[in-house]
Amino acid sequence: MVSAAHSTRSEDSTAREAGKSVALLTLGCARNETDSEELAARLAAGGWRISDDGENADVVMVNTCGFIEQAKTESIDVLLDASSTGAKVVATGCMAERYGRELAESLPEADAVLGFDHYPDMAARLDDILAGRSVESHQPSDRRKLLPLAPAARQSAAAVVPGHSRASQADAATLGAGAPQHLAVVRKRLTDGPVANLKLASGCDRRCTFCAIPSFRGSFVSRTPEEILAEAAWLASEGVKELNLVSENTTSYGKDLADSQALEHLLEGMSAIDGIEWIRLSYLQPAELRPSLIEAMQRTEKVVPYFDLSFQHSSAKVLRRMRRFGSTENFLALLKQIRDVDPLAGARTNVIVGFPGETEEDVEELMGFLEEARLDSTGVFAYSDEDGTEAVHLDGHVDEDVVSERHTRVSMLVDELVSQRAAERVGEVMKVLVESVEDDGVDGRGAHQAPEVDGTIALVGEVEGLEPGDFVTAKVIDSHGVDLVAEIVEEAW
């Protein structure tokens, strides 16, 4: 299979000769990271040299995050910093898609604000910007209206969806001669570690009252299994050992395909790829976590026993106001179902405190749930109004100082609980993926730990000769907060 990523080495040489360089800076989530690697492939095919060195680039492109206020502030700060380098500055990604011309008008330091529709011809747009030609900034719209209402009709729609290499949005020069367009890998790795994110789908059909993502990411649309498996095989050829499967809502995968168990079958296909050792699912919606998927995750050898469950709260009353489903009892029953099969399975979640209408009793219920749930990791977020969401107009808004107090209180409890859960793992013997080998130590992760969010394992004992990507068997001998210390009992393989 010929792919854009395979052909970028010679293209990088061409770019150096031409002197066109772009620093690609990524903010936000794992989905943004996959988008950046798509952009990198398209830019490299258009003659641009890719780096992360903003000080010496012709153009600095910032793939922004627009999810919550803190992320938007960080995006603005990075764009302002980029403008001080003297390079041309381009904003793209979620914040650019969400605000478009409004962002351009309020941030004259940016030479252009480009949206998802610019992705297929991004190299040409950067050529224009570098040459001093004006490029009209993105005009935002509700991207849910770009795809048919019926999920089954979305696969043939012509709308640009980042990460989806359908013929309608593909550039033949980018994809490489000879490769079927729906199977070509439009991706250039920006890191060289043993772990890679792999996007399963884009968008979301849920209507959570606190979330604006569907309005700028669009309706849910799955990538085809063939396209995903082709990319997974290519990542394996690049030395990737762990695939972290990402989307806005992974449990919805396949709803727009003619296969009611598309995700279960996809996991089987990935497990057959040589070189891939771990497959990790992220962003699971508890209300959609069907028994057949749980069973498939637990019977498919390379799928790690890890459940990233988007609970958000446990009070049924608060969840209904969020337009979500579940309760303390339902969520505890789900965790029991998982642990009845694998008592050592990892589980994490995110929760929001201070949502409009939340009472002190709701907070106490949430804290009681967290104490019983025995989660390995929990992210705690303080509610804040987001533009264009239904929650802005709900009654019962909680005072900011009360939200802050609740956030502090729940965060302190979570710190204690995840430390206790880590301490419970002392004595476990587990497979560990080596991620970094430095003079001051060797670090890795267990199957219950996702990249960057769930802590690490410091390896001790016979660590000489280990390299990133190796797997070892180690016994946990200590814990520090969410992090573990483990002694190697069986050498790398």
Short mmCIF file of C-alpha atoms in Angstrom, two decimals:
data_model
loop_
_atom_site.label_atom_id
_atom_site.label_comp_id
_atom_site.label_asym_id
_atom_site.label_seq_id
_atom_site.Cartn_x
_atom_site.Cartn_y
_atom_site.Cartn_z
CA MET A 1 0.00 0.00 0.00
CA VAL A 2 1.32 3.44 -0.92
CA SER A 3 0.55 6.19 1.55
CA ALA A 4 1.17 9.87 2.05
CA ALA A 5 3.16 9.18 5.16
CA HIS A 6 5.50 6.78 3.36
CA SER A 7 6.31 9.36 0.72
CA THR A 8 7.11 12.30 2.98
CA ARG A 9 10.85 11.64 3.40
CA SER A 10 11.69 12.81 -0.14
CA GLU A 11 9.09 15.55 0.14
CA ASP A 12 10.76 16.82 3.34
CA SER A 13 14.00 17.12 1.33
CA THR A 14 12.16 19.11 -1.35
CA ALA A 15 10.70 21.35 1.34
CA ARG A 16 14.14 22.08 2.80
CA GLU A 17 15.40 23.12 -0.61
CA ALA A 18 12.36 25.33 -1.13
CA GLY A 19 12.72 26.82 2.35
CA LYS A 20 9.06 26.37 3.27
CA SER A 21 8.76 25.31 6.87
CA VAL A 22 5.75 25.14 9.17
CA ALA A 23 5.77 24.61 12.92
CA LEU A 24 2.68 22.58 13.82
CA LEU A 25 1.64 23.03 17.45
CA THR A 26 -1.16 20.89 18.86
CA LEU A 27 -3.38 21.76 21.82
CA GLY A 28 -6.20 19.80 23.40
CA CYS A 29 -7.23 16.18 23.13
CA ALA A 30 -6.03 13.01 21.44
CA ARG A 31 -8.44 13.62 18.54
CA ASN A 32 -6.64 16.89 17.84
CA GLU A 33 -3.35 15.01 17.76
CA THR A 34 -4.63 12.73 15.01
CA ASP A 35 -5.91 15.76 13.09
CA SER A 36 -2.46 17.34 13.31
CA GLU A 37 -0.87 14.23 11.85
CA GLU A 38 -3.36 14.34 8.96
CA LEU A 39 -2.46 18.00 8.38
CA ALA A 40 1.24 17.13 8.57
CA ALA A 41 0.84 14.55 5.78
CA ARG A 42 -1.09 16.97 3.58
CA LEU A 43 1.40 19.79 4.17
CA ALA A 44 4.43 17.57 3.56
CA ALA A 45 2.90 16.39 0.29
CA GLY A 46 2.52 20.05 -0.66
CA GLY A 47 6.23 20.73 -0.18
CA TRP A 48 6.25 21.95 3.43
CA ARG A 49 8.81 20.86 6.00
CA ILE A 50 7.13 20.06 9.33
CA SER A 51 8.63 20.86 12.72
CA ASP A 52 7.65 22.04 16.19
CA ASP A 53 10.23 24.84 16.17
CA GLY A 54 8.22 28.05 16.09
CA GLU A 55 11.33 30.23 16.36
CA ASN A 56 12.70 29.17 12.98
CA ALA A 57 9.59 28.48 10.90
CA ASP A 58 8.07 30.45 8.05
CA VAL A 59 4.58 29.67 9.35
CA VAL A 60 3.38 28.68 12.81
CA MET A 61 0.13 26.73 12.67
CA VAL A 62 -1.69 26.23 15.98
CA ASN A 63 -4.22 23.40 16.09
CA THR A 64 -6.42 24.98 18.76
CA CYS A 65 -8.78 23.53 21.37
CA GLY A 66 -12.18 25.13 21.90
CA PHE A 67 -13.80 22.80 24.43
CA ILE A 68 -13.80 24.81 27.68
CA GLU A 69 -12.80 28.33 28.68
CA GLN A 70 -9.40 27.32 30.04
CA ALA A 71 -8.54 25.57 26.76
CA LYS A 72 -9.63 28.57 24.71
CA THR A 73 -7.47 30.88 26.84
CA GLU A 74 -4.47 28.61 26.31
CA SER A 75 -5.08 28.62 22.55
CA ILE A 76 -5.11 32.44 22.48
CA ASP A 77 -1.91 32.60 24.54
CA VAL A 78 -0.09 30.22 22.20
CA LEU A 79 -1.23 32.17 19.13
CA LEU A 80 0.01 35.42 20.70
CA ASP A 81 3.35 33.81 21.55
CA ALA A 82 3.63 32.54 17.98
CA SER A 83 3.12 36.04 16.61
CA SER A 84 6.23 37.21 18.47
CA THR A 85 8.45 34.88 16.40
CA GLY A 86 8.03 36.93 13.23
CA ALA A 87 6.51 33.96 11.39
CA LYS A 88 3.13 33.96 9.71
CA VAL A 89 0.53 32.68 12.18
CA VAL A 90 -2.39 30.41 11.29
CA ALA A 91 -5.09 29.23 13.68
CA THR A 92 -6.94 26.01 12.87
CA GLY A 93 -8.64 23.25 14.85
CA CYS A 94 -11.67 23.38 17.13
CA MET A 95 -11.49 26.96 18.36
CA ALA A 96 -10.90 28.23 14.83
CA GLU A 97 -13.79 26.12 13.54
CA ARG A 98 -16.06 27.27 16.36
CA TYR A 99 -15.42 31.03 16.11
CA GLY A 100 -13.83 31.60 12.69
CA ARG A 101 -14.06 35.23 11.56
CA GLU A 102 -14.97 36.38 15.08
CA LEU A 103 -11.62 35.02 16.28
CA ALA A 104 -9.85 36.58 13.29
CA GLU A 105 -11.33 40.01 14.04
CA SER A 106 -10.39 39.85 17.72
CA LEU A 107 -6.91 38.45 17.03
CA PRO A 108 -5.24 40.50 14.29
CA GLU A 109 -1.94 38.80 15.18
CA ALA A 110 -3.19 35.74 13.28
CA ASP A 111 -2.70 35.90 9.50
CA ALA A 112 -5.58 33.47 8.95
CA VAL A 113 -8.17 31.46 10.86
CA LEU A 114 -8.90 28.28 8.92
CA GLY A 115 -11.55 25.61 9.55
CA PHE A 116 -12.00 21.94 8.79
CA ASP A 117 -13.13 22.65 5.22
CA HIS A 118 -9.62 23.98 4.51
CA TYR A 119 -7.91 20.71 5.52
CA PRO A 120 -7.84 18.97 2.09
CA ASP A 121 -6.01 21.91 0.46
CA MET A 122 -4.19 23.29 3.50
CA ALA A 123 -0.80 23.24 1.76
CA ALA A 124 -2.09 25.58 -0.96
CA ARG A 125 -3.58 27.91 1.65
CA LEU A 126 -0.23 28.14 3.45
CA ASP A 127 1.42 28.87 0.11
CA ASP A 128 -0.98 31.80 -0.27
CA ILE A 129 -0.31 33.06 3.25
CA LEU A 130 3.47 32.82 2.86
CA ALA A 131 3.25 34.72 -0.43
CA GLY A 132 1.24 37.49 1.22
CA ARG A 133 -1.99 36.66 -0.54
CA SER A 134 -5.15 37.14 1.46
CA VAL A 135 -6.98 34.01 2.62
CA GLU A 136 -10.53 34.51 3.80
CA SER A 137 -11.07 33.25 7.33
CA HIS A 138 -13.49 30.49 8.09
CA GLN A 139 -17.18 31.32 8.46
CA PRO A 140 -18.63 29.13 11.25
CA SER A 141 -21.85 27.19 10.87
CA ASP A 142 -23.55 24.32 12.69
CA ARG A 143 -21.66 21.36 11.20
CA ARG A 144 -24.47 19.00 12.18
CA LYS A 145 -26.36 20.41 9.20
CA LEU A 146 -23.66 19.29 6.77
CA LEU A 147 -24.49 15.60 7.17
CA PRO A 148 -27.84 13.82 6.66
CA LEU A 149 -30.04 13.32 9.69
CA ALA A 150 -30.17 9.57 9.07
CA PRO A 151 -26.84 8.00 10.17
CA ALA A 152 -26.92 5.41 7.38
CA ALA A 153 -26.86 8.18 4.76
CA ARG A 154 -23.75 9.91 6.10
CA GLN A 155 -21.07 7.70 4.59
CA SER A 156 -21.76 9.01 1.08
CA ALA A 157 -22.05 12.68 2.09
CA ALA A 158 -19.49 15.07 0.60
CA ALA A 159 -18.81 17.12 3.75
CA VAL A 160 -15.21 17.35 4.90
CA VAL A 161 -14.70 15.34 8.10
CA PRO A 162 -11.16 15.47 9.59
CA GLY A 163 -9.53 12.06 9.63
CA HIS A 164 -11.84 10.55 7.01
CA SER A 165 -10.03 9.86 3.74
CA ARG A 166 -13.08 9.47 1.53
CA ALA A 167 -12.67 10.13 -2.20
CA SER A 168 -14.94 13.18 -2.00
CA GLN A 169 -12.42 15.04 0.16
CA ALA A 170 -9.18 13.38 -0.86
CA ASP A 171 -6.42 14.94 -2.91
CA ALA A 172 -4.90 12.36 -5.25
CA ALA A 173 -1.46 13.96 -5.00
CA THR A 174 -1.59 13.71 -1.21
CA LEU A 175 -2.71 10.11 -1.17
CA GLY A 176 0.02 8.81 -3.41
CA ALA A 177 -0.23 7.13 -6.79
CA GLY A 178 -1.66 3.65 -6.90
CA ALA A 179 -3.37 3.56 -3.52
CA PRO A 180 -7.15 3.15 -3.41
CA GLN A 181 -8.35 6.44 -1.99
CA HIS A 182 -10.52 4.88 0.72
CA LEU A 183 -7.58 2.83 2.00
CA ALA A 184 -4.72 5.35 1.74
CA VAL A 185 -3.14 6.56 4.96
CA VAL A 186 -3.19 10.34 5.09
CA ARG A 187 -0.96 10.66 8.13
CA LYS A 188 2.58 11.66 9.05
CA ARG A 189 3.69 10.80 12.58
CA LEU A 190 4.84 13.76 14.67
CA THR A 191 6.20 11.57 17.47
CA ASP A 192 8.21 8.35 17.33
CA GLY A 193 7.09 6.58 20.51
CA PRO A 194 5.50 3.12 20.75
CA VAL A 195 1.98 4.53 21.30
CA ALA A 196 -0.34 6.17 18.77
CA ASN A 197 -3.88 7.48 18.79
CA LEU A 198 -6.16 6.09 16.11
CA LYS A 199 -9.39 7.87 15.28
CA LEU A 200 -12.47 5.66 14.85
CA ALA A 201 -15.07 8.34 14.16
CA SER A 202 -15.80 12.05 14.28
CA GLY A 203 -18.64 14.06 15.73
CA CYS A 204 -21.41 13.19 18.16
CA ASP A 205 -25.17 12.73 18.01
CA ARG A 206 -25.75 13.19 21.72
CA ARG A 207 -27.17 16.47 22.97
CA CYS A 208 -25.59 16.88 26.39
CA THR A 209 -26.69 20.27 27.68
CA PHE A 210 -23.17 21.31 28.77
CA CYS A 211 -21.34 20.41 25.56
CA ALA A 212 -20.88 22.44 22.35
CA ILE A 213 -18.73 19.86 20.53
CA PRO A 214 -21.44 18.53 18.15
CA SER A 215 -22.08 22.04 16.81
CA PHE A 216 -18.51 22.45 15.55
CA ARG A 217 -17.42 18.82 15.14
CA GLY A 218 -20.67 17.78 13.49
CA SER A 219 -22.87 14.71 13.61
CA PHE A 220 -21.40 11.30 14.32
CA VAL A 221 -19.80 9.53 11.35
CA SER A 222 -17.73 6.35 11.54
CA ARG A 223 -14.60 5.73 9.56
CA THR A 224 -14.89 2.52 7.55
CA PRO A 225 -13.29 -0.60 9.06
CA GLU A 226 -11.07 -0.97 5.98
CA GLU A 227 -9.71 2.56 6.38
CA ILE A 228 -9.06 2.09 10.12
CA LEU A 229 -7.37 -1.28 9.68
CA ALA A 230 -5.14 0.09 6.91
CA GLU A 231 -4.01 2.89 9.21
CA ALA A 232 -3.50 0.48 12.12
CA ALA A 233 -1.31 -1.75 9.95
CA TRP A 234 0.71 1.27 8.80
CA LEU A 235 1.19 2.40 12.41
CA ALA A 236 2.42 -1.10 13.28
CA SER A 237 4.95 -0.85 10.43
CA GLU A 238 6.15 2.42 12.00
CA GLY A 239 6.91 0.66 15.30
CA VAL A 240 3.71 1.37 17.20
CA LYS A 241 2.90 -1.25 19.85
CA GLU A 242 -0.19 0.30 21.47
CA LEU A 243 -3.21 1.75 19.67
CA ASN A 244 -5.33 4.19 21.64
CA LEU A 245 -8.72 4.24 19.90
CA VAL A 246 -10.33 7.67 20.11
CA SER A 247 -13.46 9.50 19.01
CA GLU A 248 -16.06 11.77 20.59
CA ASN A 249 -18.13 8.69 21.44
CA THR A 250 -16.49 5.33 20.77
CA THR A 251 -19.50 3.22 21.77
CA SER A 252 -21.47 4.76 18.87
CA TYR A 253 -19.01 3.32 16.34
CA GLY A 254 -20.84 1.54 13.53
CA LYS A 255 -24.28 3.10 14.02
CA ASP A 256 -23.98 4.43 10.46
CA LEU A 257 -22.59 1.18 9.03
CA ALA A 258 -24.46 -1.96 8.04
CA ASP A 259 -23.12 -3.94 10.99
CA SER A 260 -24.67 -3.83 14.46
CA GLN A 261 -21.44 -5.20 15.98
CA ALA A 262 -18.99 -3.22 13.84
CA LEU A 263 -16.78 -2.28 16.80
CA GLU A 264 -16.58 -5.86 18.07
CA HIS A 265 -15.53 -7.03 14.61
CA LEU A 266 -13.06 -4.15 14.24
CA LEU A 267 -11.32 -5.18 17.46
CA GLU A 268 -10.90 -8.69 16.10
CA GLY A 269 -9.37 -7.32 12.90
CA MET A 270 -6.94 -5.10 14.78
CA SER A 271 -5.91 -7.94 17.05
CA ALA A 272 -4.72 -9.87 13.99
CA ILE A 273 -2.22 -7.16 13.00
CA ASP A 274 1.39 -8.21 13.62
CA GLY A 275 3.29 -5.80 15.85
CA ILE A 276 0.29 -4.43 17.70
CA GLU A 277 0.32 -5.71 21.27
CA TRP A 278 -2.18 -3.49 23.08
CA ILE A 279 -5.49 -2.02 21.90
CA ARG A 280 -7.12 0.52 24.21
CA LEU A 281 -10.61 1.96 23.89
CA SER A 282 -11.26 5.52 25.07
CA TYR A 283 -14.40 7.67 25.47
CA LEU A 284 -16.98 4.99 26.25
CA GLN A 285 -20.53 6.19 26.86
CA PRO A 286 -21.95 4.16 29.80
CA ALA A 287 -25.52 4.26 28.47
CA GLU A 288 -24.32 2.69 25.19
CA LEU A 289 -21.90 0.12 26.61
CA ARG A 290 -23.72 -3.00 25.43
CA PRO A 291 -22.93 -6.43 26.93
CA SER A 292 -21.62 -7.75 23.60
CA LEU A 293 -18.95 -5.01 23.52
CA ILE A 294 -17.88 -5.71 27.11
CA GLU A 295 -17.60 -9.39 26.24
CA ALA A 296 -15.62 -8.64 23.06
CA MET A 297 -13.22 -6.39 24.97
CA GLN A 298 -12.65 -9.11 27.53
CA ARG A 299 -12.24 -12.02 25.11
CA THR A 300 -10.10 -10.28 22.46
CA GLU A 301 -6.54 -11.02 23.52
CA LYS A 302 -4.86 -7.71 22.65
CA VAL A 303 -7.62 -5.43 23.99
CA VAL A 304 -6.43 -4.26 27.38
CA PRO A 305 -8.81 -4.51 30.38
CA TYR A 306 -9.41 -0.78 30.59
CA PHE A 307 -12.72 1.09 30.69
CA ASP A 308 -12.75 4.84 30.12
CA LEU A 309 -16.34 5.55 31.20
CA SER A 310 -17.84 8.99 30.74
CA PHE A 311 -20.02 9.16 33.87
CA GLN A 312 -19.97 13.01 34.34
CA HIS A 313 -22.01 12.66 37.58
CA SER A 314 -23.90 9.94 39.44
CA SER A 315 -27.01 11.76 40.66
CA ALA A 316 -29.89 10.71 38.39
CA LYS A 317 -31.45 14.16 38.79
CA VAL A 318 -28.31 15.99 37.69
CA LEU A 319 -27.74 13.54 34.83
CA ARG A 320 -31.26 14.16 33.51
CA ARG A 321 -30.58 17.91 33.48
CA MET A 322 -27.37 17.15 31.60
CA ARG A 323 -29.56 15.13 29.18
CA ARG A 324 -27.66 11.99 30.04
CA PHE A 325 -28.72 8.63 31.45
CA GLY A 326 -27.74 6.62 34.48
CA SER A 327 -27.57 6.73 38.24
CA THR A 328 -25.32 5.77 41.13
CA GLU A 329 -26.90 2.31 41.23
CA ASN A 330 -26.63 1.73 37.47
CA PHE A 331 -23.02 2.84 37.30
CA LEU A 332 -21.97 0.68 40.24
CA ALA A 333 -23.75 -2.29 38.63
CA LEU A 334 -21.84 -1.65 35.38
CA LEU A 335 -18.51 -1.61 37.22
CA LYS A 336 -19.48 -4.82 39.02
CA GLN A 337 -20.33 -6.46 35.70
CA ILE A 338 -16.86 -5.58 34.41
CA ARG A 339 -15.02 -6.68 37.56
CA ASP A 340 -16.93 -9.94 37.90
CA VAL A 341 -15.04 -11.02 34.78
CA ASP A 342 -11.74 -9.22 35.50
CA PRO A 343 -11.30 -7.92 39.09
CA LEU A 344 -8.10 -6.10 38.09
CA ALA A 345 -9.59 -4.20 35.12
CA GLY A 346 -8.72 -0.50 35.03
CA ALA A 347 -11.46 2.11 35.10
CA ARG A 348 -11.45 5.89 34.89
CA THR A 349 -13.97 8.70 34.45
CA ASN A 350 -14.54 12.44 34.38
CA VAL A 351 -17.08 14.26 36.53
CA ILE A 352 -18.51 17.77 36.50
CA VAL A 353 -19.39 19.57 39.75
CA GLY A 354 -21.49 22.70 40.11
CA PHE A 355 -23.86 21.98 37.23
CA PRO A 356 -27.02 24.14 37.32
CA GLY A 357 -29.48 22.69 39.82
CA GLU A 358 -26.88 20.60 41.63
CA THR A 359 -27.61 20.50 45.36
CA GLU A 360 -25.43 19.63 48.31
CA GLU A 361 -27.21 16.26 48.43
CA ASP A 362 -26.20 15.62 44.82
CA VAL A 363 -22.58 16.37 45.67
CA GLU A 364 -22.70 13.99 48.63
CA GLU A 365 -24.18 11.29 46.38
CA LEU A 366 -21.42 11.82 43.82
CA MET A 367 -18.75 11.57 46.50
CA GLY A 368 -20.34 8.42 47.90
CA PHE A 369 -20.37 6.92 44.40
CA LEU A 370 -16.70 7.72 43.87
CA GLU A 371 -15.83 6.07 47.18
CA GLU A 372 -17.60 2.86 46.15
CA ALA A 373 -16.48 2.89 42.52
CA ARG A 374 -12.74 2.37 43.25
CA LEU A 375 -11.64 4.05 40.04
CA ASP A 376 -7.99 4.18 39.01
CA SER A 377 -8.24 7.77 37.79
CA THR A 378 -10.86 10.52 37.87
CA GLY A 379 -10.83 13.95 36.26
CA VAL A 380 -12.81 16.60 38.13
CA PHE A 381 -14.10 19.66 36.25
CA ALA A 382 -15.85 22.75 37.59
CA TYR A 383 -18.92 23.65 35.55
CA SER A 384 -18.78 26.86 33.52
CA ASP A 385 -21.21 28.17 30.90
CA GLU A 386 -20.21 27.40 27.32
CA ASP A 387 -21.40 29.46 24.34
CA GLY A 388 -24.28 27.90 22.47
CA THR A 389 -25.15 25.21 25.02
CA GLU A 390 -28.55 24.60 26.54
CA ALA A 391 -27.16 24.63 30.08
CA VAL A 392 -26.49 28.37 29.82
CA HIS A 393 -30.26 28.93 29.97
CA LEU A 394 -31.05 26.44 32.74
CA ASP A 395 -32.29 27.74 36.06
CA GLY A 396 -30.52 26.98 39.32
CA HIS A 397 -27.05 28.22 38.41
CA VAL A 398 -24.68 27.63 41.31
CA ASP A 399 -22.66 30.58 42.62
CA GLU A 400 -19.08 30.56 41.34
CA ASP A 401 -17.58 30.44 44.83
CA VAL A 402 -19.75 27.40 45.67
CA VAL A 403 -18.71 25.70 42.42
CA SER A 404 -15.08 26.36 43.31
CA GLU A 405 -15.52 24.96 46.82
CA ARG A 406 -17.22 21.82 45.51
CA HIS A 407 -14.51 21.36 42.89
CA THR A 408 -11.82 21.60 45.57
CA ARG A 409 -13.65 19.22 47.90
CA VAL A 410 -14.29 16.54 45.25
CA SER A 411 -10.76 16.90 43.86
CA MET A 412 -9.26 16.33 47.30
CA LEU A 413 -11.40 13.23 47.74
CA VAL A 414 -10.38 11.94 44.31
CA ASP A 415 -6.69 12.44 45.10
CA GLU A 416 -7.13 10.30 48.19
CA LEU A 417 -9.20 7.64 46.43
CA VAL A 418 -6.90 7.14 43.45
CA SER A 419 -3.94 6.93 45.83
CA GLN A 420 -5.77 4.22 47.75
CA ARG A 421 -6.59 2.38 44.52
CA ALA A 422 -2.95 2.53 43.44
CA ALA A 423 -1.88 1.19 46.85
CA GLU A 424 -4.31 -1.73 46.38
CA ARG A 425 -2.30 -2.73 43.30
CA VAL A 426 0.88 -3.32 45.34
CA GLY A 427 1.67 -6.99 44.95
CA GLU A 428 0.13 -7.31 41.47
CA VAL A 429 2.24 -8.81 38.71
CA MET A 430 1.52 -7.03 35.44
CA LYS A 431 2.71 -6.52 31.90
CA VAL A 432 4.32 -3.09 31.48
CA LEU A 433 5.02 -1.16 28.27
CA VAL A 434 8.32 0.73 28.47
CA GLU A 435 7.78 4.32 27.31
CA SER A 436 10.90 6.24 28.31
CA VAL A 437 14.48 5.30 29.13
CA GLU A 438 16.47 8.14 30.69
CA ASP A 439 19.58 8.46 32.82
CA ASP A 440 17.40 9.00 35.90
CA GLY A 441 15.16 5.98 35.35
CA VAL A 442 12.89 3.87 33.19
CA ASP A 443 9.16 4.57 33.07
CA GLY A 444 6.28 2.66 31.58
CA ARG A 445 2.57 1.98 31.93
CA GLY A 446 0.38 -0.95 32.84
CA ALA A 447 -2.72 -2.06 31.00
CA HIS A 448 -4.88 -0.08 33.45
CA GLN A 449 -3.13 3.21 32.59
CA ALA A 450 -3.91 5.24 29.48
CA PRO A 451 -1.23 7.50 28.00
CA GLU A 452 -0.71 10.83 29.78
CA VAL A 453 -3.78 10.74 32.04
CA ASP A 454 -3.59 7.76 34.40
CA GLY A 455 -0.13 7.81 35.94
CA THR A 456 3.01 5.84 35.18
CA ILE A 457 5.10 2.96 36.50
CA ALA A 458 8.73 3.48 37.52
CA LEU A 459 10.60 0.25 36.73
CA VAL A 460 13.39 -0.97 38.97
CA GLY A 461 15.65 -4.02 38.93
CA GLU A 462 17.22 -5.32 35.72
CA VAL A 463 16.49 -2.32 33.51
CA GLU A 464 19.74 -2.27 31.56
CA GLY A 465 19.19 -2.65 27.83
CA LEU A 466 15.52 -1.76 27.88
CA GLU A 467 14.19 0.44 25.07
CA PRO A 468 10.88 2.26 24.49
CA GLY A 469 8.41 -0.23 23.06
CA ASP A 470 9.68 -3.20 25.07
CA PHE A 471 7.28 -5.12 27.29
CA VAL A 472 8.33 -6.55 30.63
CA THR A 473 6.59 -8.41 33.44
CA ALA A 474 6.93 -6.59 36.74
CA LYS A 475 5.64 -6.84 40.30
CA VAL A 476 4.25 -3.66 41.90
CA ILE A 477 6.21 -2.94 45.08
CA ASP A 478 5.15 0.61 45.96
CA SER A 479 2.86 3.50 45.01
CA HIS A 480 3.11 7.29 45.10
CA GLY A 481 -0.24 8.91 44.52
CA VAL A 482 -1.54 7.50 41.24
CA ASP A 483 1.94 6.34 40.15
CA LEU A 484 3.42 2.91 40.83
CA VAL A 485 6.87 1.42 41.34
CA ALA A 486 7.40 -2.11 39.98
CA GLU A 487 10.32 -4.51 39.98
CA ILE A 488 11.00 -6.48 36.82
CA VAL A 489 10.49 -10.21 37.28
CA GLU A 490 10.68 -11.24 33.63
CA GLU A 491 12.82 -9.65 30.96
CA ALA A 492 11.62 -7.82 27.86
CA TRP A 493 10.16 -9.56 24.86
#
